[in-house]
């Protein structure tokens, strides 16, 4: 986190500044796509995004990246400790860096605390659920693992419509991002014992876990698997189409960030298709040149949006985006979100 970002956000407490810097480092290391897009946000809003994603990455690391020798009970206890720290942090502030920054962001932007609890429930689910019978079952899981991330972001991004109107689109875009990752990471998730592709979708192409394991183990492709992956890609593109109208509901100066993130995450689908749906055998990547072109386009868009904002009478950032003293006390009452419906 740069001093410029922290100063612009009105974050002056030394321990809190260090906490936000820690979250920024997590986001940069684990979420390169969204980290790049975040650079297009107004400078004062970036720390909040890093706090939200830094916390999510921290919890996800407990589930997926803890010492390989750690058994499920160790992960359960680690998540339970994080849940306790989260609840305490939301009540009183403080805690380990990711919790301290998250609690401060939740207070500044009046983010509904339920979103964080739903997210933690999804993380706990990952410790015991290894497959999803239907897409409806998967969507129920993704409410906590992905949709709520979009809902948490809305107060930071700001909207030009009532927030509840934009909420379903923000939730859907969070889901689209995660579906893209699920498609890219089929092989890696299988190594962890999980299959996120719905069982009924796979069965429609005569694919089951055993066939996926066989392909992963032998390195040999199978036309049935390719057909199932192609259908999952089409399903994911449909979620993107449903979500994208929500971009125009955001504060104009925030739109380039989200549009850029959508193009980059959507590029994962292009990369998978270009690689012949070989996700069980290698990780498909968006080429660096493509990332650079998209980022440059986003920079042009954000520059234009900021210039227009300066000339629009009465344009103001979201109320909670205007700096609050970093030692403010009790949390702002939460704003309830609508149901995710996309």
PDB file of N, CA and C in Angstrom, residues 24-92:
ATOM      1  N   UNK A  24      -2.736  -5.551   0.925  1.00  0.00           N
ATOM      2  CA  UNK A  24      -2.334  -5.231  -0.448  1.00  0.00           C
ATOM      3  C   UNK A  24      -1.322  -6.265  -0.959  1.00  0.00           C
ATOM      4  N   UNK A  25      -0.382  -6.666  -0.091  1.00  0.00           N
ATOM      5  CA  UNK A  25       0.617  -7.660  -0.496  1.00  0.00           C
ATOM      6  C   UNK A  25      -0.045  -8.994  -0.815  1.00  0.00           C
ATOM      7  N   UNK A  26      -1.050  -9.398  -0.011  1.00  0.00           N
ATOM      8  CA  UNK A  26      -1.763 -10.638  -0.288  1.00  0.00           C
ATOM      9  C   UNK A  26      -2.480 -10.564  -1.628  1.00  0.00           C
ATOM     10  N   UNK A  27      -3.127  -9.453  -1.896  1.00  0.00           N
ATOM     11  CA  UNK A  27      -3.857  -9.276  -3.146  1.00  0.00           C
ATOM     12  C   UNK A  27      -2.915  -9.300  -4.334  1.00  0.00           C
ATOM     13  N   UNK A  28      -1.768  -8.655  -4.185  1.00  0.00           N
ATOM     14  CA  UNK A  28      -0.793  -8.620  -5.284  1.00  0.00           C
ATOM     15  C   UNK A  28      -0.231 -10.003  -5.575  1.00  0.00           C
ATOM     16  N   UNK A  29      -0.029 -10.801  -4.524  1.00  0.00           N
ATOM     17  CA  UNK A  29       0.590 -12.110  -4.712  1.00  0.00           C
ATOM     18  C   UNK A  29      -0.396 -13.148  -5.232  1.00  0.00           C
ATOM     19  N   UNK A  30      -1.632 -13.108  -4.761  1.00  0.00           N
ATOM     20  CA  UNK A  30      -2.590 -14.167  -5.079  1.00  0.00           C
ATOM     21  C   UNK A  30      -3.627 -13.772  -6.117  1.00  0.00           C
ATOM     22  N   UNK A  31      -3.922 -12.488  -6.246  1.00  0.00           N
ATOM     23  CA  UNK A  31      -5.005 -12.064  -7.130  1.00  0.00           C
ATOM     24  C   UNK A  31      -4.532 -11.081  -8.176  1.00  0.00           C
ATOM     25  N   UNK A  32      -3.608 -11.527  -9.025  1.00  0.00           N
ATOM     26  CA  UNK A  32      -2.970 -10.597  -9.945  1.00  0.00           C
ATOM     27  C   UNK A  32      -3.954  -9.902 -10.878  1.00  0.00           C
ATOM     28  N   UNK A  33      -4.970 -10.631 -11.313  1.00  0.00           N
ATOM     29  CA  UNK A  33      -5.936 -10.034 -12.238  1.00  0.00           C
ATOM     30  C   UNK A  33      -6.678  -8.884 -11.575  1.00  0.00           C
ATOM     31  N   UNK A  34      -7.231  -9.148 -10.395  1.00  0.00           N
ATOM     32  CA  UNK A  34      -8.001  -8.096  -9.747  1.00  0.00           C
ATOM     33  C   UNK A  34      -7.094  -7.014  -9.178  1.00  0.00           C
ATOM     34  N   UNK A  35      -5.877  -7.366  -8.801  1.00  0.00           N
ATOM     35  CA  UNK A  35      -4.926  -6.355  -8.334  1.00  0.00           C
ATOM     36  C   UNK A  35      -4.654  -5.347  -9.443  1.00  0.00           C
ATOM     37  N   UNK A  36      -4.470  -5.854 -10.659  1.00  0.00           N
ATOM     38  CA  UNK A  36      -4.236  -4.961 -11.793  1.00  0.00           C
ATOM     39  C   UNK A  36      -5.432  -4.044 -12.011  1.00  0.00           C
ATOM     40  N   UNK A  37      -6.637  -4.603 -11.971  1.00  0.00           N
ATOM     41  CA  UNK A  37      -7.835  -3.793 -12.185  1.00  0.00           C
ATOM     42  C   UNK A  37      -8.009  -2.754 -11.084  1.00  0.00           C
ATOM     43  N   UNK A  38      -7.642  -3.111  -9.861  1.00  0.00           N
ATOM     44  CA  UNK A  38      -7.807  -2.196  -8.731  1.00  0.00           C
ATOM     45  C   UNK A  38      -7.001  -0.920  -8.919  1.00  0.00           C
ATOM     46  N   UNK A  39      -5.916  -1.001  -9.644  1.00  0.00           N
ATOM     47  CA  UNK A  39      -5.095   0.192  -9.893  1.00  0.00           C
ATOM     48  C   UNK A  39      -5.857   1.263 -10.659  1.00  0.00           C
ATOM     49  N   UNK A  40      -6.985   0.905 -11.257  1.00  0.00           N
ATOM     50  CA  UNK A  40      -7.777   1.865 -12.019  1.00  0.00           C
ATOM     51  C   UNK A  40      -8.812   2.586 -11.160  1.00  0.00           C
ATOM     52  N   UNK A  41      -8.954   2.192  -9.904  1.00  0.00           N
ATOM     53  CA  UNK A  41      -9.895   2.854  -9.018  1.00  0.00           C
ATOM     54  C   UNK A  41      -9.346   4.190  -8.526  1.00  0.00           C
ATOM     55  N   UNK A  42     -10.220   5.102  -8.125  1.00  0.00           N
ATOM     56  CA  UNK A  42      -9.732   6.302  -7.449  1.00  0.00           C
ATOM     57  C   UNK A  42      -8.842   5.916  -6.279  1.00  0.00           C
ATOM     58  N   UNK A  43      -7.804   6.662  -6.080  1.00  0.00           N
ATOM     59  CA  UNK A  43      -6.759   6.261  -5.144  1.00  0.00           C
ATOM     60  C   UNK A  43      -7.285   6.033  -3.739  1.00  0.00           C
ATOM     61  N   UNK A  44      -8.275   6.821  -3.300  1.00  0.00           N
ATOM     62  CA  UNK A  44      -8.751   6.701  -1.926  1.00  0.00           C
ATOM     63  C   UNK A  44      -9.589   5.445  -1.686  1.00  0.00           C
ATOM     64  N   UNK A  45     -10.026   4.777  -2.757  1.00  0.00           N
ATOM     65  CA  UNK A  45     -10.859   3.579  -2.582  1.00  0.00           C
ATOM     66  C   UNK A  45     -10.050   2.283  -2.660  1.00  0.00           C
ATOM     67  N   UNK A  46      -8.822   2.363  -3.089  1.00  0.00           N
ATOM     68  CA  UNK A  46      -8.033   1.144  -3.262  1.00  0.00           C
ATOM     69  C   UNK A  46      -7.761   0.394  -1.955  1.00  0.00           C
ATOM     70  N   UNK A  47      -7.438   1.074  -0.854  1.00  0.00           N
ATOM     71  CA  UNK A  47      -7.185   0.309   0.377  1.00  0.00           C
ATOM     72  C   UNK A  47      -8.358  -0.576   0.781  1.00  0.00           C
ATOM     73  N   UNK A  48      -9.575  -0.106   0.605  1.00  0.00           N
ATOM     74  CA  UNK A  48     -10.748  -0.900   0.982  1.00  0.00           C
ATOM     75  C   UNK A  48     -10.826  -2.172   0.152  1.00  0.00           C
ATOM     76  N   UNK A  49     -10.562  -2.071  -1.139  1.00  0.00           N
ATOM     77  CA  UNK A  49     -10.614  -3.252  -2.007  1.00  0.00           C
ATOM     78  C   UNK A  49      -9.536  -4.253  -1.596  1.00  0.00           C
ATOM     79  N   UNK A  50      -8.354  -3.749  -1.281  1.00  0.00           N
ATOM     80  CA  UNK A  50      -7.288  -4.655  -0.846  1.00  0.00           C
ATOM     81  C   UNK A  50      -7.651  -5.332   0.471  1.00  0.00           C
ATOM     82  N   UNK A  51      -8.343  -4.623   1.354  1.00  0.00           N
ATOM     83  CA  UNK A  51      -8.758  -5.226   2.618  1.00  0.00           C
ATOM     84  C   UNK A  51      -9.762  -6.356   2.379  1.00  0.00           C
ATOM     85  N   UNK A  52     -10.741  -6.111   1.512  1.00  0.00           N
ATOM     86  CA  UNK A  52     -11.762  -7.126   1.234  1.00  0.00           C
ATOM     87  C   UNK A  52     -11.138  -8.360   0.591  1.00  0.00           C
ATOM     88  N   UNK A  53     -10.297  -8.151  -0.416  1.00  0.00           N
ATOM     89  CA  UNK A  53      -9.703  -9.288  -1.109  1.00  0.00           C
ATOM     90  C   UNK A  53      -8.587  -9.928  -0.291  1.00  0.00           C
ATOM     91  N   UNK A  54      -7.870  -9.126   0.490  1.00  0.00           N
ATOM     92  CA  UNK A  54      -6.826  -9.693   1.334  1.00  0.00           C
ATOM     93  C   UNK A  54      -7.395 -10.651   2.363  1.00  0.00           C
ATOM     94  N   UNK A  55      -8.518 -10.272   2.980  1.00  0.00           N
ATOM     95  CA  UNK A  55      -9.160 -11.167   3.943  1.00  0.00           C
ATOM     96  C   UNK A  55      -9.628 -12.449   3.255  1.00  0.00           C
ATOM     97  N   UNK A  56     -10.247 -12.297   2.076  1.00  0.00           N
ATOM     98  CA  UNK A  56     -10.733 -13.472   1.348  1.00  0.00           C
ATOM     99  C   UNK A  56      -9.588 -14.410   1.003  1.00  0.00           C
ATOM    100  N   UNK A  57      -8.463 -13.848   0.583  1.00  0.00           N
ATOM    101  CA  UNK A  57      -7.314 -14.686   0.239  1.00  0.00           C
ATOM    102  C   UNK A  57      -6.767 -15.390   1.482  1.00  0.00           C
ATOM    103  N   UNK A  58      -6.762 -14.695   2.605  1.00  0.00           N
ATOM    104  CA  UNK A  58      -6.249 -15.281   3.845  1.00  0.00           C
ATOM    105  C   UNK A  58      -7.074 -16.500   4.236  1.00  0.00           C
ATOM    106  N   UNK A  59      -8.400 -16.348   4.204  1.00  0.00           N
ATOM    107  CA  UNK A  59      -9.278 -17.467   4.552  1.00  0.00           C
ATOM    108  C   UNK A  59      -9.126 -18.609   3.553  1.00  0.00           C
ATOM    109  N   UNK A  60      -9.045 -18.268   2.269  1.00  0.00           N
ATOM    110  CA  UNK A  60      -8.904 -19.295   1.232  1.00  0.00           C
ATOM    111  C   UNK A  60      -7.594 -20.052   1.394  1.00  0.00           C
ATOM    112  N   UNK A  61      -6.549 -19.362   1.821  1.00  0.00           N
ATOM    113  CA  UNK A  61      -5.271 -20.028   2.047  1.00  0.00           C
ATOM    114  C   UNK A  61      -5.373 -21.051   3.175  1.00  0.00           C
ATOM    115  N   UNK A  62      -6.166 -20.737   4.196  1.00  0.00           N
ATOM    116  CA  UNK A  62      -6.354 -21.706   5.277  1.00  0.00           C
ATOM    117  C   UNK A  62      -6.978 -22.989   4.725  1.00  0.00           C
ATOM    118  N   UNK A  63      -7.933 -22.822   3.816  1.00  0.00           N
ATOM    119  CA  UNK A  63      -8.637 -23.973   3.255  1.00  0.00           C
ATOM    120  C   UNK A  63      -7.753 -24.758   2.297  1.00  0.00           C
ATOM    121  N   UNK A  64      -6.990 -24.056   1.454  1.00  0.00           N
ATOM    122  CA  UNK A  64      -6.293 -24.721   0.348  1.00  0.00           C
ATOM    123  C   UNK A  64      -4.781 -24.793   0.472  1.00  0.00           C
ATOM    124  N   UNK A  65      -4.163 -23.854   1.165  1.00  0.00           N
ATOM    125  CA  UNK A  65      -2.712 -23.734   1.090  1.00  0.00           C
ATOM    126  C   UNK A  65      -2.003 -23.918   2.418  1.00  0.00           C
ATOM    127  N   UNK A  66      -2.730 -24.372   3.437  1.00  0.00           N
ATOM    128  CA  UNK A  66      -2.092 -24.672   4.708  1.00  0.00           C
ATOM    129  C   UNK A  66      -1.084 -25.800   4.491  1.00  0.00           C
ATOM    130  N   UNK A  67      -0.131 -25.903   5.382  1.00  0.00           N
ATOM    131  CA  UNK A  67       0.875 -26.959   5.302  1.00  0.00           C
ATOM    132  C   UNK A  67       0.222 -28.273   4.874  1.00  0.00           C
ATOM    133  N   UNK A  68       0.786 -28.876   3.827  1.00  0.00           N
ATOM    134  CA  UNK A  68       0.193 -30.094   3.261  1.00  0.00           C
ATOM    135  C   UNK A  68       0.048 -31.196   4.309  1.00  0.00           C
ATOM    136  N   UNK A  69       0.856 -31.150   5.371  1.00  0.00           N
ATOM    137  CA  UNK A  69       0.762 -32.174   6.393  1.00  0.00           C
ATOM    138  C   UNK A  69      -0.356 -31.947   7.388  1.00  0.00           C
ATOM    139  N   UNK A  70      -0.982 -30.780   7.305  1.00  0.00           N
ATOM    140  CA  UNK A  70      -2.051 -30.456   8.251  1.00  0.00           C
ATOM    141  C   UNK A  70      -3.324 -31.198   7.874  1.00  0.00           C
ATOM    142  N   UNK A  71      -3.915 -31.878   8.835  1.00  0.00           N
ATOM    143  CA  UNK A  71      -5.147 -32.608   8.581  1.00  0.00           C
ATOM    144  C   UNK A  71      -6.346 -31.681   8.594  1.00  0.00           C
ATOM    145  N   UNK A  72      -7.521 -32.208   8.240  1.00  0.00           N
ATOM    146  CA  UNK A  72      -8.742 -31.396   8.206  1.00  0.00           C
ATOM    147  C   UNK A  72      -9.048 -30.728   9.537  1.00  0.00           C
ATOM    148  N   UNK A  73      -8.738 -31.417  10.648  1.00  0.00           N
ATOM    149  CA  UNK A  73      -9.055 -30.839  11.952  1.00  0.00           C
ATOM    150  C   UNK A  73      -8.240 -29.567  12.214  1.00  0.00           C
ATOM    151  N   UNK A  74      -7.027 -29.509  11.672  1.00  0.00           N
ATOM    152  CA  UNK A  74      -6.203 -28.308  11.838  1.00  0.00           C
ATOM    153  C   UNK A  74      -6.824 -27.137  11.085  1.00  0.00           C
ATOM    154  N   UNK A  75      -7.323 -27.407   9.893  1.00  0.00           N
ATOM    155  CA  UNK A  75      -7.959 -26.361   9.099  1.00  0.00           C
ATOM    156  C   UNK A  75      -9.272 -25.901   9.746  1.00  0.00           C
ATOM    157  N   UNK A  76     -10.005 -26.853  10.295  1.00  0.00           N
ATOM    158  CA  UNK A  76     -11.248 -26.501  10.983  1.00  0.00           C
ATOM    159  C   UNK A  76     -10.957 -25.559  12.144  1.00  0.00           C
ATOM    160  N   UNK A  77      -9.942 -25.893  12.926  1.00  0.00           N
ATOM    161  CA  UNK A  77      -9.599 -25.040  14.065  1.00  0.00           C
ATOM    162  C   UNK A  77      -9.105 -23.675  13.609  1.00  0.00           C
ATOM    163  N   UNK A  78      -8.317 -23.641  12.527  1.00  0.00           N
ATOM    164  CA  UNK A  78      -7.801 -22.370  12.031  1.00  0.00           C
ATOM    165  C   UNK A  78      -8.936 -21.473  11.540  1.00  0.00           C
ATOM    166  N   UNK A  79      -9.903 -22.055  10.841  1.00  0.00           N
ATOM    167  CA  UNK A  79     -11.049 -21.268  10.388  1.00  0.00           C
ATOM    168  C   UNK A  79     -11.895 -20.796  11.568  1.00  0.00           C
ATOM    169  N   UNK A  80     -12.034 -21.651  12.577  1.00  0.00           N
ATOM    170  CA  UNK A  80     -12.802 -21.267  13.760  1.00  0.00           C
ATOM    171  C   UNK A  80     -12.141 -20.090  14.466  1.00  0.00           C
ATOM    172  N   UNK A  81     -10.817 -20.120  14.560  1.00  0.00           N
ATOM    173  CA  UNK A  81     -10.107 -18.998  15.185  1.00  0.00           C
ATOM    174  C   UNK A  81     -10.299 -17.723  14.380  1.00  0.00           C
ATOM    175  N   UNK A  82     -10.231 -17.853  13.051  1.00  0.00           N
ATOM    176  CA  UNK A  82     -10.417 -16.678  12.207  1.00  0.00           C
ATOM    177  C   UNK A  82     -11.829 -16.129  12.361  1.00  0.00           C
ATOM    178  N   UNK A  83     -12.821 -17.014  12.452  1.00  0.00           N
ATOM    179  CA  UNK A  83     -14.203 -16.571  12.658  1.00  0.00           C
ATOM    180  C   UNK A  83     -14.333 -15.791  13.969  1.00  0.00           C
ATOM    181  N   UNK A  84     -13.718 -16.300  15.026  1.00  0.00           N
ATOM    182  CA  UNK A  84     -13.773 -15.612  16.316  1.00  0.00           C
ATOM    183  C   UNK A  84     -13.099 -14.241  16.225  1.00  0.00           C
ATOM    184  N   UNK A  85     -11.941 -14.190  15.569  1.00  0.00           N
ATOM    185  CA  UNK A  85     -11.240 -12.918  15.421  1.00  0.00           C
ATOM    186  C   UNK A  85     -12.048 -11.944  14.574  1.00  0.00           C
ATOM    187  N   UNK A  86     -12.718 -12.482  13.546  1.00  0.00           N
ATOM    188  CA  UNK A  86     -13.554 -11.639  12.695  1.00  0.00           C
ATOM    189  C   UNK A  86     -14.684 -11.006  13.506  1.00  0.00           C
ATOM    190  N   UNK A  87     -15.394 -11.811  14.278  1.00  0.00           N
ATOM    191  CA  UNK A  87     -16.515 -11.290  15.064  1.00  0.00           C
ATOM    192  C   UNK A  87     -16.033 -10.254  16.067  1.00  0.00           C
ATOM    193  N   UNK A  88     -14.914 -10.541  16.717  1.00  0.00           N
ATOM    194  CA  UNK A  88     -14.366  -9.584  17.675  1.00  0.00           C
ATOM    195  C   UNK A  88     -13.909  -8.308  16.984  1.00  0.00           C
ATOM    196  N   UNK A  89     -13.265  -8.473  15.821  1.00  0.00           N
ATOM    197  CA  UNK A  89     -12.800  -7.305  15.079  1.00  0.00           C
ATOM    198  C   UNK A  89     -13.942  -6.420  14.609  1.00  0.00           C
ATOM    199  N   UNK A  90     -15.026  -7.041  14.160  1.00  0.00           N
ATOM    200  CA  UNK A  90     -16.181  -6.259  13.713  1.00  0.00           C
ATOM    201  C   UNK A  90     -16.837  -5.527  14.878  1.00  0.00           C
ATOM    202  N   UNK A  91     -16.747  -6.105  16.083  1.00  0.00           N
ATOM    203  CA  UNK A  91     -17.345  -5.449  17.255  1.00  0.00           C
ATOM    204  C   UNK A  91     -16.458  -4.344  17.797  1.00  0.00           C
ATOM    205  N   UNK A  92     -15.155  -4.631  17.890  1.00  0.00           N
ATOM    206  CA  UNK A  92     -14.278  -3.733  18.635  1.00  0.00           C
ATOM    207  C   UNK A  92     -13.098  -3.188  17.835  1.00  0.00           C
TER     208      UNK A  92
END
